[in-house]
Coordinates of C-alpha atoms and ligand atoms in Angstrom, one line a residue:
Chain C
X1460 CA 0.0 0.0 0.0
X1461 CA 2.8 2.3 1.0
X1462 CA 4.6 1.7 -2.3
X1463 CA 1.6 2.4 -4.4
X1464 CA 0.9 5.5 -2.4
X1465 CA 4.3 6.9 -2.8
X1466 CA 4.4 6.2 -6.5
X1467 CA 1.0 7.7 -7.2
X1468 CA 1.8 10.8 -5.2
X1469 CA 5.1 11.2 -7.1
X1470 CA 3.2 10.9 -10.3
X1471 CA 0.8 13.7 -9.4
X1472 CA 3.7 16.1 -9.1
X1473 CA 5.8 14.7 -11.9
X1474 CA 3.0 15.3 -14.3
X1475 CA 1.0 18.6 -14.6
X1476 CA -2.1 17.0 -13.0
X1477 CA -1.2 17.8 -9.4
X1478 CA -0.3 21.4 -10.2
X1479 CA -3.2 22.0 -12.5
X1480 CA -5.6 20.7 -9.9
X1481 CA -4.1 22.8 -7.1
X1482 CA -3.7 25.8 -9.3
X1483 CA -7.2 25.8 -10.7
X1484 CA -8.7 25.0 -7.3
X1485 CA -6.8 27.8 -5.5
X1486 CA -7.4 30.4 -8.2
X1487 CA -11.1 29.7 -8.4
X1488 CA -11.5 29.6 -4.7
X1489 CA -9.7 32.9 -4.5
X1490 CA -12.1 34.3 -7.0
X1491 CA -15.0 33.0 -4.9
X1492 CA -13.4 34.5 -1.8
X1493 CA -13.0 37.8 -3.5
X1494 CA -16.5 38.0 -4.8
X1495 CA -18.3 36.7 -1.7
X1496 CA -16.1 37.7 1.2
X1497 CA -14.1 40.7 0.2
X1498 CA -16.7 42.4 -1.9
X1499 CA -19.3 41.9 0.8
X1500 CA -16.9 42.6 3.6
X1501 CA -18.0 39.3 5.1
X1502 CA -16.0 37.2 7.5
X1503 CA -18.3 34.2 7.0
X1504 CA -15.9 31.3 6.6
X1505 CA -18.5 28.5 6.6
X1506 CA -20.5 29.8 3.7
X1507 CA -17.3 30.4 1.8
X1508 CA -16.3 26.8 2.3
X1509 CA -19.7 25.5 1.3
X1510 CA -19.4 27.4 -1.9
X1511 CA -16.2 25.5 -2.7
X1512 CA -18.2 22.3 -2.9
X1513 CA -19.0 22.9 -6.6
X1514 CA -15.2 23.2 -7.2
X1515 CA -14.6 19.9 -5.5
X1516 CA -17.3 18.3 -7.5
X1517 CA -15.8 19.6 -10.8
X1518 CA -12.2 18.9 -10.0
X1519 CA -12.2 15.6 -8.1
X1520 CA -12.6 13.6 -11.3
X1521 CA -9.3 15.2 -12.5
X1522 CA -7.5 13.6 -9.6
X1523 CA -9.1 10.2 -9.8
X1524 CA -9.2 9.7 -13.5
X1525 CA -5.6 8.9 -13.8
X1526 CA -5.4 6.5 -10.9
X1527 CA -7.0 3.6 -12.5
X1528 CA -7.9 4.5 -16.1
X1529 CA -4.4 5.7 -17.0
X1530 CA -2.9 2.6 -15.7
X1531 CA -5.2 0.6 -17.7
X1532 CA -4.7 2.7 -20.9
X1533 CA -0.9 2.5 -20.6
X1534 CA -1.1 -1.1 -19.4
X1535 CA 1.0 -0.4 -16.4
X1536 CA -1.6 -2.2 -14.3
X1537 CA 0.0 -5.3 -15.7
X1538 CA 2.9 -4.8 -13.4
X1539 CA 0.9 -4.0 -10.4
X1540 CA -1.7 -6.7 -10.8
X1541 CA 0.9 -9.4 -11.4
X1542 CA 2.8 -8.4 -8.3
X1543 CA 2.2 -10.0 -4.9
X1544 CA 0.2 -6.9 -3.7
X1545 CA -3.4 -7.3 -2.6
X1546 CA -5.9 -5.5 -4.7
X1547 CA -7.4 -3.8 -1.7
X1548 CA -4.1 -2.2 -0.8
X1549 CA -3.6 -1.0 -4.4
X1550 CA -7.0 0.8 -4.3
X1551 CA -6.3 2.2 -0.8
X1552 CA -2.9 3.4 -1.7
X1553 CA -4.1 5.1 -4.8
X1554 CA -7.0 6.7 -2.9
X1555 CA -4.7 8.0 -0.2
X1556 CA -2.4 9.5 -2.8
X1557 CA -5.3 11.5 -4.3
X1558 CA -6.6 12.3 -0.8
X1559 CA -3.2 13.7 0.1
X1560 CA -3.3 16.1 -2.8
X1561 CA -6.8 17.1 -2.0
X1562 CA -6.1 17.7 1.7
X1563 CA -3.0 19.7 0.8
X1564 CA -5.0 21.9 -1.4
X1565 CA -7.7 22.4 1.2
X1566 CA -4.9 23.2 3.7
X1567 CA -3.7 25.9 1.3
X1568 CA -7.1 27.5 1.2
X1569 CA -6.3 28.6 4.8
X1570 CA -4.6 31.6 3.2
X1571 CA -8.1 33.0 3.0
X1572 CA -8.8 32.1 6.7
X1573 CA -5.7 34.1 7.5
X1574 CA -6.9 37.1 5.5
X1575 CA -10.2 36.9 7.5
X1576 CA -8.3 36.6 10.7
X1577 CA -6.2 39.6 9.9
X1578 CA -9.2 41.8 9.1
X1579 CA -11.7 40.4 11.5
X1580 CA -12.2 37.4 13.7
X1581 CA -12.1 33.6 13.1
X1582 CA -13.5 31.4 15.8
X1583 CA -11.4 28.3 16.3
X1584 CA -14.4 26.0 16.8
X1585 CA -16.1 27.3 13.7
X1586 CA -12.9 26.9 11.7
X1587 CA -12.4 23.4 12.9
X1588 CA -16.0 22.2 12.2
X1589 CA -16.1 23.9 8.9
X1590 CA -12.9 22.5 7.6
X1591 CA -13.6 19.0 9.1
X1592 CA -16.9 18.8 7.3
X1593 CA -15.6 20.2 4.1
X1594 CA -12.6 17.9 4.1
X1595 CA -14.8 14.9 4.8
X1596 CA -17.2 15.8 2.0
X1597 CA -14.4 16.3 -0.4
X1598 CA -12.8 13.0 0.5
X1599 CA -16.2 11.3 0.0
X1600 CA -16.5 12.8 -3.5
X1601 CA -13.0 11.5 -4.2
X1602 CA -13.8 8.0 -3.1
X1603 CA -17.0 8.0 -5.1
X1604 CA -15.0 9.2 -8.2
X1605 CA -12.4 6.5 -7.7
X1606 CA -15.2 3.9 -7.7
X1607 CA -16.9 5.3 -10.7
X1608 CA -13.7 5.6 -12.8
X1609 CA -13.1 1.9 -12.1
X1610 CA -15.7 1.1 -14.7
X1611 CA -14.2 3.2 -17.4
X1612 CA -11.4 2.3 -19.8
X1613 CA -10.7 5.8 -21.0
X1614 CA -9.7 8.6 -18.8
X1615 CA -12.1 11.1 -20.4
X1616 CA -15.1 8.7 -20.0
X1617 CA -14.1 8.1 -16.4
X1618 CA -13.9 11.8 -15.6
X1619 CA -17.2 12.6 -17.2
X1620 CA -19.0 9.7 -15.5
X1621 CA -17.4 10.7 -12.2
X1622 CA -18.6 14.2 -12.5
X1623 CA -22.1 12.9 -13.3
X1624 CA -22.1 10.8 -10.2
X1625 CA -20.9 13.7 -8.1
X1626 CA -23.7 15.8 -9.3
X1627 CA -26.3 13.1 -8.8
X1628 CA -25.3 12.5 -5.2
X1629 CA -25.1 16.1 -4.4
X1630 CA -28.6 16.7 -5.8
X1631 CA -30.1 13.5 -4.3
X1632 CA -32.0 15.4 -1.7
X1633 CA -33.6 17.8 -4.2
X1634 CA -34.7 14.8 -6.2
X1635 CA -36.0 13.1 -3.1
X1636 CA -38.4 16.0 -2.5
X1637 CA -40.1 15.2 -5.7
X1638 CA -40.3 11.5 -5.5
X1639 CA -43.8 10.1 -4.6
X1640 CA -42.5 6.9 -3.2
X1641 CA -41.6 7.4 0.5
X1642 CA -38.8 4.8 0.9
X1643 CA -37.1 5.9 -2.3
X1644 CA -36.9 9.5 -1.2
X1645 CA -35.7 8.4 2.2
X1646 CA -32.9 6.4 0.5
X1647 CA -32.0 9.4 -1.6
X1648 CA -31.9 11.6 1.4
X1649 CA -29.7 9.1 3.2
X1650 CA -27.0 9.2 0.5
X1651 CA -27.2 12.9 -0.3
X1652 CA -23.8 14.3 0.4
X1653 CA -25.3 17.8 0.6
X1654 CA -27.7 16.8 3.4
X1655 CA -24.8 15.3 5.3
X1656 CA -22.7 18.4 5.0
X1657 CA -25.5 20.7 6.0
X1658 CA -24.8 20.6 9.8
X1659 CA -21.1 21.4 9.3
X1660 CA -22.0 24.3 7.1
X1661 CA -24.1 25.7 10.0
X1662 CA -21.2 25.2 12.3
X1663 CA -22.5 22.1 14.1
X1664 CA -20.3 19.1 14.8
X1665 CA -22.3 16.2 13.5
X1666 CA -21.1 12.8 14.7
X1667 CA -23.5 11.0 12.5
X1668 CA -22.2 13.0 9.6
X1669 CA -18.6 12.0 10.4
X1670 CA -19.7 8.4 10.7
X1671 CA -21.6 8.6 7.4
X1672 CA -18.7 10.1 5.5
X1673 CA -16.2 7.6 6.8
X1674 CA -18.4 4.6 6.0
X1675 CA -19.3 6.1 2.7
X1676 CA -15.6 6.3 1.8
X1677 CA -14.9 2.7 3.0
X1678 CA -17.8 1.4 1.0
X1679 CA -16.6 3.1 -2.1
X1680 CA -13.1 1.7 -1.7
X1681 CA -14.4 -1.8 -1.1
X1682 CA -16.7 -1.6 -4.1
X1683 CA -13.8 -0.3 -6.2
X1684 CA -11.7 -3.3 -5.2
X1685 CA -14.6 -5.6 -6.1
X1686 CA -15.0 -4.0 -9.5
X1687 CA -11.3 -4.3 -10.3
X1688 CA -11.4 -7.9 -9.3
X1689 CA -14.4 -8.6 -11.5
X1690 CA -12.7 -7.0 -14.5
X1691 CA -10.3 -9.9 -14.7
X1692 CA -13.2 -12.1 -15.6
X1693 CA -15.3 -9.9 -17.7
X1694 CA -12.8 -7.9 -19.6
X1695 CA -9.9 -8.4 -21.9
X1696 CA -7.6 -6.2 -19.9
X1697 CA -6.5 -3.1 -21.7
X1698 CA -7.8 -2.9 -25.2
Chain S
X239 CA 6.1 -25.9 -11.3
X240 CA 3.5 -24.3 -13.6
X241 CA 0.3 -26.2 -14.4
X242 CA -2.4 -24.9 -16.7
X243 CA -5.5 -27.1 -16.3
X244 CA -8.2 -27.0 -19.0
X245 CA -8.1 -23.3 -19.4
X246 CA -10.6 -21.7 -21.8
X247 CA -11.1 -18.0 -22.2
X248 CA -13.7 -16.0 -24.1
X249 CA -13.7 -12.3 -24.8
X250 CA -17.4 -11.7 -25.3
X251 CA -18.1 -13.8 -28.4
X252 CA -14.5 -14.4 -29.3
X253 CA -13.1 -17.7 -28.1
X254 CA -9.4 -16.9 -27.5
X255 CA -8.4 -20.2 -25.8
X256 CA -10.0 -23.6 -25.9
X257 CA -9.3 -26.2 -23.2
X258 CA -5.5 -25.5 -22.9
X259 CA -3.6 -27.8 -20.6
X260 CA 0.1 -27.5 -20.1
X261 CA 2.8 -28.5 -17.6
X262 CA 6.1 -26.7 -17.3
X263 CA 8.7 -28.4 -15.3
X264 CA 11.0 -26.6 -12.9
X265 CA 14.0 -25.2 -14.6
X266 CA 12.8 -25.7 -18.2
X267 CA 12.5 -23.1 -20.9
X268 CA 9.2 -23.3 -22.8
X269 CA 8.7 -21.6 -26.1
X270 CA 5.1 -20.7 -27.0
X271 CA 4.7 -20.3 -30.7
X272 CA 1.7 -19.2 -32.7
X273 CA 0.6 -16.9 -35.4
X274 CA -0.9 -13.4 -34.7
X275 CA -4.1 -13.8 -32.7
X276 CA -3.4 -17.4 -31.7
X277 CA -3.9 -16.6 -28.1
X278 CA -0.4 -16.4 -26.8
X279 CA -0.8 -13.1 -24.9
X280 CA -4.1 -14.2 -23.5
X281 CA -2.5 -17.4 -22.2
X282 CA 0.4 -15.6 -20.6
X283 CA -2.0 -13.0 -19.1
X284 CA -4.0 -15.8 -17.5
X285 CA -0.9 -17.6 -16.3
X286 CA 0.3 -14.5 -14.5
X287 CA -3.1 -13.8 -12.9
X288 CA -3.7 -10.6 -14.8
X289 CA -6.8 -12.1 -16.5
X290 CA -9.0 -14.8 -15.1
X291 CA -9.8 -17.8 -17.2
X292 CA -13.4 -18.4 -18.2
X293 CA -12.9 -22.1 -17.3
X294 CA -10.1 -24.0 -15.8
X295 CA -7.3 -22.9 -13.6
X296 CA -3.7 -22.2 -13.3
X297 CA -1.3 -23.3 -10.6
X298 CA 2.1 -21.8 -10.0
X299 CA 4.0 -23.9 -7.5
X300 CA 0.7 -25.3 -6.4
X301 CA -0.9 -21.8 -5.8
X302 CA -3.7 -20.3 -7.9
X303 CA -2.8 -16.7 -8.7
X304 CA -6.4 -15.7 -8.3
X305 CA -7.0 -17.4 -5.0
X306 CA -3.6 -17.0 -3.3
X307 CA -2.1 -14.0 -5.2
X308 CA 0.6 -13.3 -2.6
X309 CA 2.2 -16.8 -2.7
X310 CA 1.7 -17.4 -6.4
X311 CA 3.1 -14.1 -7.5
X312 CA 5.9 -13.8 -5.1
X313 CA 8.4 -15.4 -7.4
X314 CA 6.9 -14.4 -10.7
X315 CA 8.4 -11.9 -13.2
X316 CA 6.3 -10.9 -16.1
X317 CA 7.2 -8.9 -19.2
X318 CA 3.9 -8.2 -20.9
X319 CA 3.5 -7.6 -24.6
X320 CA 3.7 -3.8 -24.0
X321 CA 6.3 -3.1 -21.3
X322 CA 4.3 -1.6 -18.3
X323 CA 6.4 1.6 -17.9
X324 CA 5.5 4.8 -16.1
X325 CA 6.7 7.5 -18.4
X326 CA 7.2 10.0 -15.7
X327 CA 9.6 7.9 -13.7
X328 CA 13.3 7.5 -14.3
X329 CA 14.7 4.0 -15.0
X330 CA 16.2 3.7 -11.6
X331 CA 13.1 4.9 -9.7
X332 CA 11.0 2.6 -11.7
X333 CA 13.1 -0.4 -11.0
X334 CA 13.2 0.4 -7.3
X335 CA 9.4 0.6 -7.4
X336 CA 9.2 -2.7 -9.1
X337 CA 11.7 -4.3 -6.7
X338 CA 9.7 -3.0 -3.8
X339 CA 6.5 -4.3 -5.3
X340 CA 8.1 -7.7 -5.7
X341 CA 8.9 -7.7 -2.0
X342 CA 12.7 -7.2 -2.1
X343 CA 14.0 -6.3 1.3
X344 CA 14.4 -2.5 1.7
X345 CA 18.1 -2.8 2.5
X346 CA 18.8 -4.9 -0.5
X347 CA 16.9 -2.8 -3.1
X348 CA 19.7 -0.5 -4.2
X349 CA 22.2 -3.2 -4.9
X350 CA 19.6 -5.4 -6.5
X351 CA 18.4 -2.7 -8.9
X352 CA 22.0 -1.9 -9.8
X353 CA 22.6 -5.6 -10.6
X354 CA 19.4 -5.8 -12.7
X355 CA 20.4 -2.6 -14.6
X356 CA 23.8 -4.1 -15.3
X357 CA 22.3 -7.3 -16.5
X358 CA 20.0 -5.6 -19.0
X359 CA 22.4 -3.0 -20.1
X360 CA 20.5 -0.1 -18.6
X361 CA 23.2 1.4 -16.3
X362 CA 24.0 4.2 -18.7
X363 CA 20.3 5.1 -18.9
X364 CA 19.6 5.0 -15.1
X365 CA 18.5 8.6 -14.7
X366 CA 16.6 8.9 -18.0
X367 CA 12.8 9.3 -17.9
X368 CA 11.2 6.2 -19.2
X369 CA 9.0 8.2 -21.5
X370 CA 12.1 9.4 -23.3
X371 CA 13.6 6.0 -24.0
X372 CA 13.8 4.4 -27.4
X373 CA 11.7 1.3 -28.2
X374 CA 14.6 -1.0 -27.6
X375 CA 15.4 0.5 -24.3
X376 CA 11.8 0.4 -23.2
X377 CA 11.8 -3.3 -24.0
X378 CA 15.0 -3.6 -21.8
X379 CA 13.4 -1.7 -19.0
X380 CA 10.4 -4.0 -19.2
X381 CA 12.8 -6.9 -19.1
X382 CA 14.6 -5.4 -16.1
X383 CA 11.3 -5.0 -14.3
X384 CA 10.5 -8.6 -14.8
X385 CA 13.9 -9.6 -13.3
X386 CA 13.3 -7.5 -10.2
X387 CA 12.9 -9.7 -7.1
X388 CA 15.0 -12.5 -8.7
X389 CA 11.9 -14.5 -9.8
X390 CA 12.0 -18.3 -10.2
X391 CA 9.4 -18.1 -12.9
X392 CA 9.8 -15.7 -15.8
X393 CA 7.0 -15.1 -18.2
X394 CA 8.1 -13.1 -21.3
X395 CA 5.7 -12.1 -24.0
X396 CA 7.7 -11.6 -27.2
X397 CA 10.8 -10.4 -25.5
X398 CA 12.8 -9.6 -28.6
X399 CA 10.1 -7.7 -30.6
X400 CA 11.2 -4.3 -31.7
X401 CA 14.9 -4.7 -30.9
X402 CA 17.8 -4.3 -33.3
X403 CA 19.9 -7.4 -34.2
X404 CA 22.5 -6.7 -31.7
X405 CA 20.0 -6.3 -28.9
X406 CA 18.2 -9.4 -30.0
X407 CA 21.4 -11.4 -29.6
X408 CA 22.0 -9.9 -26.2
X409 CA 18.5 -10.5 -24.9
X410 CA 18.6 -14.1 -26.2
X411 CA 21.9 -14.5 -24.4
X412 CA 20.3 -13.1 -21.3
X413 CA 17.4 -15.5 -21.6
X414 CA 19.9 -18.4 -22.0
X415 CA 21.8 -17.3 -18.9
X416 CA 18.6 -16.8 -16.9
X417 CA 17.3 -20.1 -18.1
X418 CA 19.8 -21.9 -15.9
X419 CA 17.8 -22.8 -12.8
X420 CA 14.8 -20.8 -13.6
X421 CA 11.5 -21.7 -15.2
X422 CA 10.9 -19.5 -18.3
X423 CA 7.9 -19.3 -20.5
X424 CA 8.2 -17.1 -23.4
X425 CA 6.2 -16.5 -26.5
X426 CA 7.5 -15.7 -29.9
X427 CA 6.7 -16.0 -33.5
X428 CA 10.3 -16.3 -34.5
X429 CA 10.9 -20.0 -35.0
X430 CA 14.7 -19.9 -34.9
X431 CA 14.6 -18.1 -31.6
X432 CA 12.6 -20.8 -30.0
X433 CA 14.9 -23.4 -31.5
X434 CA 17.9 -21.7 -30.0
X435 CA 16.6 -21.1 -26.6
X436 CA 14.0 -23.6 -25.6
X437 CA 14.0 -27.2 -24.4
X438 CA 10.2 -27.5 -24.8
X439 CA 8.0 -26.1 -27.5
X440 CA 4.2 -25.5 -27.6
X441 CA 2.4 -24.5 -30.7
X442 CA -0.8 -22.6 -30.3
X443 CA -3.2 -22.1 -33.1
X444 CA -6.6 -20.4 -32.8
X445 CA -6.6 -21.0 -29.1
X446 CA -5.8 -24.7 -29.3
X447 CA -2.6 -26.5 -28.5
X448 CA -1.4 -28.2 -31.7
X449 CA 2.0 -29.4 -30.5
X450 CA 3.5 -29.9 -27.0
X451 CA 6.9 -31.6 -27.2
X452 CA 10.4 -31.5 -26.0
X453 CA 12.5 -29.7 -28.6
X454 CA 15.0 -32.5 -29.2
X455 CA 12.3 -34.7 -30.5
X456 CA 11.0 -32.0 -32.8
X457 CA 12.7 -32.2 -36.2
X458 CA 15.1 -34.9 -35.0
X459 CA 13.2 -38.0 -36.0
X460 CA 14.7 -41.4 -36.5
X461 CA 15.9 -40.6 -40.0
X462 CA 18.1 -38.3 -41.8
X463 CA 17.5 -37.0 -45.3
X464 CA 20.2 -35.9 -47.7
X465 CA 19.7 -33.9 -50.9
X466 CA 22.2 -35.0 -53.5
X467 CA 23.0 -34.2 -57.1
X468 CA 25.2 -36.7 -58.9
X469 CA 26.8 -36.3 -62.4
X470 CA 25.3 -39.6 -63.7
X471 CA 22.2 -40.7 -65.4
X472 CA 19.3 -41.7 -63.3
X473 CA 19.1 -45.3 -64.4
X474 CA 22.7 -46.0 -63.5
X475 CA 22.6 -44.7 -60.0
X476 CA 19.2 -45.0 -58.4
X477 CA 19.2 -48.7 -57.9
X478 CA 22.7 -48.5 -56.4
X479 CA 21.5 -45.9 -53.9
X480 CA 18.6 -48.0 -53.0
X481 CA 20.9 -50.9 -52.2
X482 CA 23.3 -48.8 -50.1
X483 CA 23.4 -49.9 -46.4
X484 CA 21.1 -48.0 -44.2
X485 CA 19.1 -46.3 -46.8
X486 CA 15.3 -46.2 -46.2
X487 CA 14.1 -44.7 -49.4
X488 CA 15.2 -42.7 -52.4
X489 CA 13.0 -40.1 -54.0
X490 CA 14.2 -38.8 -57.4
X491 CA 13.6 -35.1 -58.0
X492 CA 13.0 -33.8 -61.5
X493 CA 16.1 -32.1 -63.1
X494 CA 16.8 -30.2 -66.3
X495 CA 19.9 -32.3 -67.2
X496 CA 19.7 -35.8 -68.5
X497 CA 23.2 -36.6 -67.3
X498 CA 22.5 -35.5 -63.7
X499 CA 20.4 -37.0 -61.0
X500 CA 19.0 -35.2 -58.0
X501 CA 17.5 -37.2 -55.3
X502 CA 16.4 -37.1 -51.7
X503 CA 18.1 -40.0 -49.9
X504 CA 16.6 -40.9 -46.6
X505 CA 18.8 -42.9 -44.2
X506 CA 17.8 -44.7 -41.0
X507 CA 19.2 -42.7 -38.1
X508 CA 22.9 -43.5 -37.9
X509 CA 26.2 -41.8 -37.9
X510 CA 27.6 -40.0 -40.9
X511 CA 25.3 -41.0 -43.7
X512 CA 27.3 -38.6 -45.9
X513 CA 30.4 -40.8 -45.5
X514 CA 28.6 -43.9 -46.8
X515 CA 27.2 -42.0 -49.7
X516 CA 30.5 -40.5 -50.6
X517 CA 32.2 -43.9 -50.3
X518 CA 29.7 -45.4 -52.7
X519 CA 30.1 -42.6 -55.3
X520 CA 33.9 -42.7 -55.2
X521 CA 33.8 -46.4 -55.7
X522 CA 31.6 -45.9 -58.8
X523 CA 33.6 -43.0 -60.0
X524 CA 30.7 -40.7 -60.2
X525 CA 31.3 -37.0 -59.3
X526 CA 29.1 -35.5 -56.6
X527 CA 27.8 -32.1 -57.5
X528 CA 25.8 -31.2 -54.4
X529 CA 25.2 -32.7 -51.0
X530 CA 23.3 -31.2 -48.1
X531 CA 21.2 -32.3 -45.2
X532 CA 17.5 -31.6 -45.3
X533 CA 16.7 -30.7 -41.7
X534 CA 13.1 -31.2 -40.6
X535 CA 13.1 -27.7 -39.2
X536 CA 10.8 -26.4 -36.6
X537 CA 9.5 -24.3 -39.5
X538 CA 8.1 -27.3 -41.2
X539 CA 6.8 -28.8 -38.0
X540 CA 5.1 -25.4 -37.4
X541 CA 3.6 -25.3 -40.8
X542 CA 2.3 -28.8 -40.5
X543 CA 0.9 -28.2 -37.0
X544 CA -0.8 -25.0 -38.0
X545 CA -2.2 -26.0 -41.3
X546 CA -2.7 -29.8 -40.6
X547 CA -5.0 -29.0 -37.7
X548 CA -6.1 -31.2 -34.9
X549 CA -3.0 -33.4 -34.6
X550 CA -1.1 -33.4 -31.4
X551 CA 2.1 -35.4 -30.8
Ligands
LIG3056 N1 -9.6 -7.4 -25.0 C1 -10.0 -8.2 -26.0 N2 -11.3 -8.1 -26.4 C2 -11.7 -8.9 -27.4 N3 -10.9 -9.8 -28.0 C3 -9.7 -9.9 -27.7 C4 -9.1 -9.1 -26.7 N4 -7.8 -9.4 -26.6 C5 -7.5 -10.4 -27.5 N5 -8.7 -10.7 -28.2 C6 -8.8 -11.7 -29.2 O1 -8.3 -12.9 -28.7 C7 -7.5 -13.6 -29.7 C8 -6.1 -13.9 -29.1 O2 -5.4 -12.7 -28.9 P1 -4.0 -12.7 -28.3 O3 -3.6 -11.3 -28.1 O4 -3.9 -13.6 -27.2 O5 -3.1 -13.2 -29.5 P2 -1.5 -13.4 -29.7 O6 -1.3 -14.8 -29.9 O7 -0.9 -12.7 -28.5 O8 -1.2 -12.5 -31.0 P3 0.0 -11.6 -31.4 O9 1.1 -12.6 -31.9 O10 -0.5 -10.7 -32.4 O11 0.5 -10.9 -30.2 C9 -7.5 -12.7 -30.9 O12 -8.5 -13.2 -31.8 C10 -7.9 -11.4 -30.4 O13 -8.6 -10.7 -31.4
LIG3057 MG1 0.5 -11.2 -28.3

């Protein structure tokens, strides 16, 4: 797991992907910060973070698309999958590499926290809850995207499918409101990442939210491992 | 060492392998021959656990790579058809990664990678990016990767493809060196390569094994055939040839000259049939214009196996 993690992390910064992701994320979040906080003279950190969700949804597929699809396209998976490394640790290692880039980027958005702190006040508790919730939500999107890209052979297809999935889960609660069948809308509400993030956005520490995000991530990784395993039977490897 | 038991593989509607069974003994070098699309790559991918068979199973040292991946793959080195290289890594980084994947001890990795690079002639390229290497060096890097972890079982899919003649000779030499004490399975469609390197040959055609035999027995049957041209009329020599000790049969070939005879003379397996023939002709005072052995080459065996269909020896 450690080996895979190290290599994938290296790959993010050997290729433009890592820099592009961080660059675009930080630039756009800066823009949002300028428009929302600076223009309105607002010190509201939580709303600022919640507005970054859209960015996460858009950019997560960029991080995950290469993890599995690129390996398959370039057939480097033939090295990994014929080595004595368990599939589960391959998936986990890859996820952790992407998660590291993501968390690093989120950490860097604290530049804006600093600006708020300089001009106004930042409450530590609020900061902690806001960032915890936001990070968890981002990591959940990342895990979901990793799972979705497992189905794709092509990086582009993977990225687009992942983006679709992100959007679907984010909107699940909106959809739920319009479903006539009660259990279905309950299900949708349950998986809605937006709903789960809501308490954090309001500055409440939600243990059920933490539990949900963590188990959501675990489920995605296990499912991704299963899909990878099944591909040996169904597919012809890289084509 | 390696056992392939009744393996079949379908890709959707394409039947790539049909009921393939094979045994590779410890320490032997097996050459897998077949035309394009015969299913060589598919078989090797299944052997190494990259693909799962639709039916049947594979055992490496008694372990199924799908069920016990850690044990089965621990001593396995695989050079796939396309070398699995990460373009953004340097040769050395890549090999260190591969060695670590294969479970080489942390302390031993540096020395091990240096050794592997020396063996495959990559030392000068150690800090080049893999993406910038030429085709031949990419193939070498793929080979080096397969050697990481000092595997007992080496699976090579067309190892010499895309190399220049010098490199081909080198890689063949490498395979020969490595073959001592290791089990090697490699695919190729170059017959002479298999003839040089292997002690066992398997011919695959449309997913079916047509031939599975030790190489000594292929082409070395119990008879030797000589092609001779003699400066004498057919009538005067053929009967004498037929009476010669050890001759099994004589087939006269058509010639343009009346005063020459060309014939295929087949001897029972024995030492120096040429000497007997030459002795006969010098006794008769007939000049010998041409003499050569007709080897039953792997090529002929291959052609027979692939076009003849169905027959297994
Ligand atoms: N991913 C795939 N999807 C569908 N069919 C495939 C796939 N991979 C291989 N095949 C088919 O399976 C058959 C065997 O292919 P394989 O690659 O094993 O042949 P090969 O012997 O390695 O050929 P070559 O000498 O060209 O490398 C071919 O008919 C091929 O078209
Ligand atoms: Mg092939």
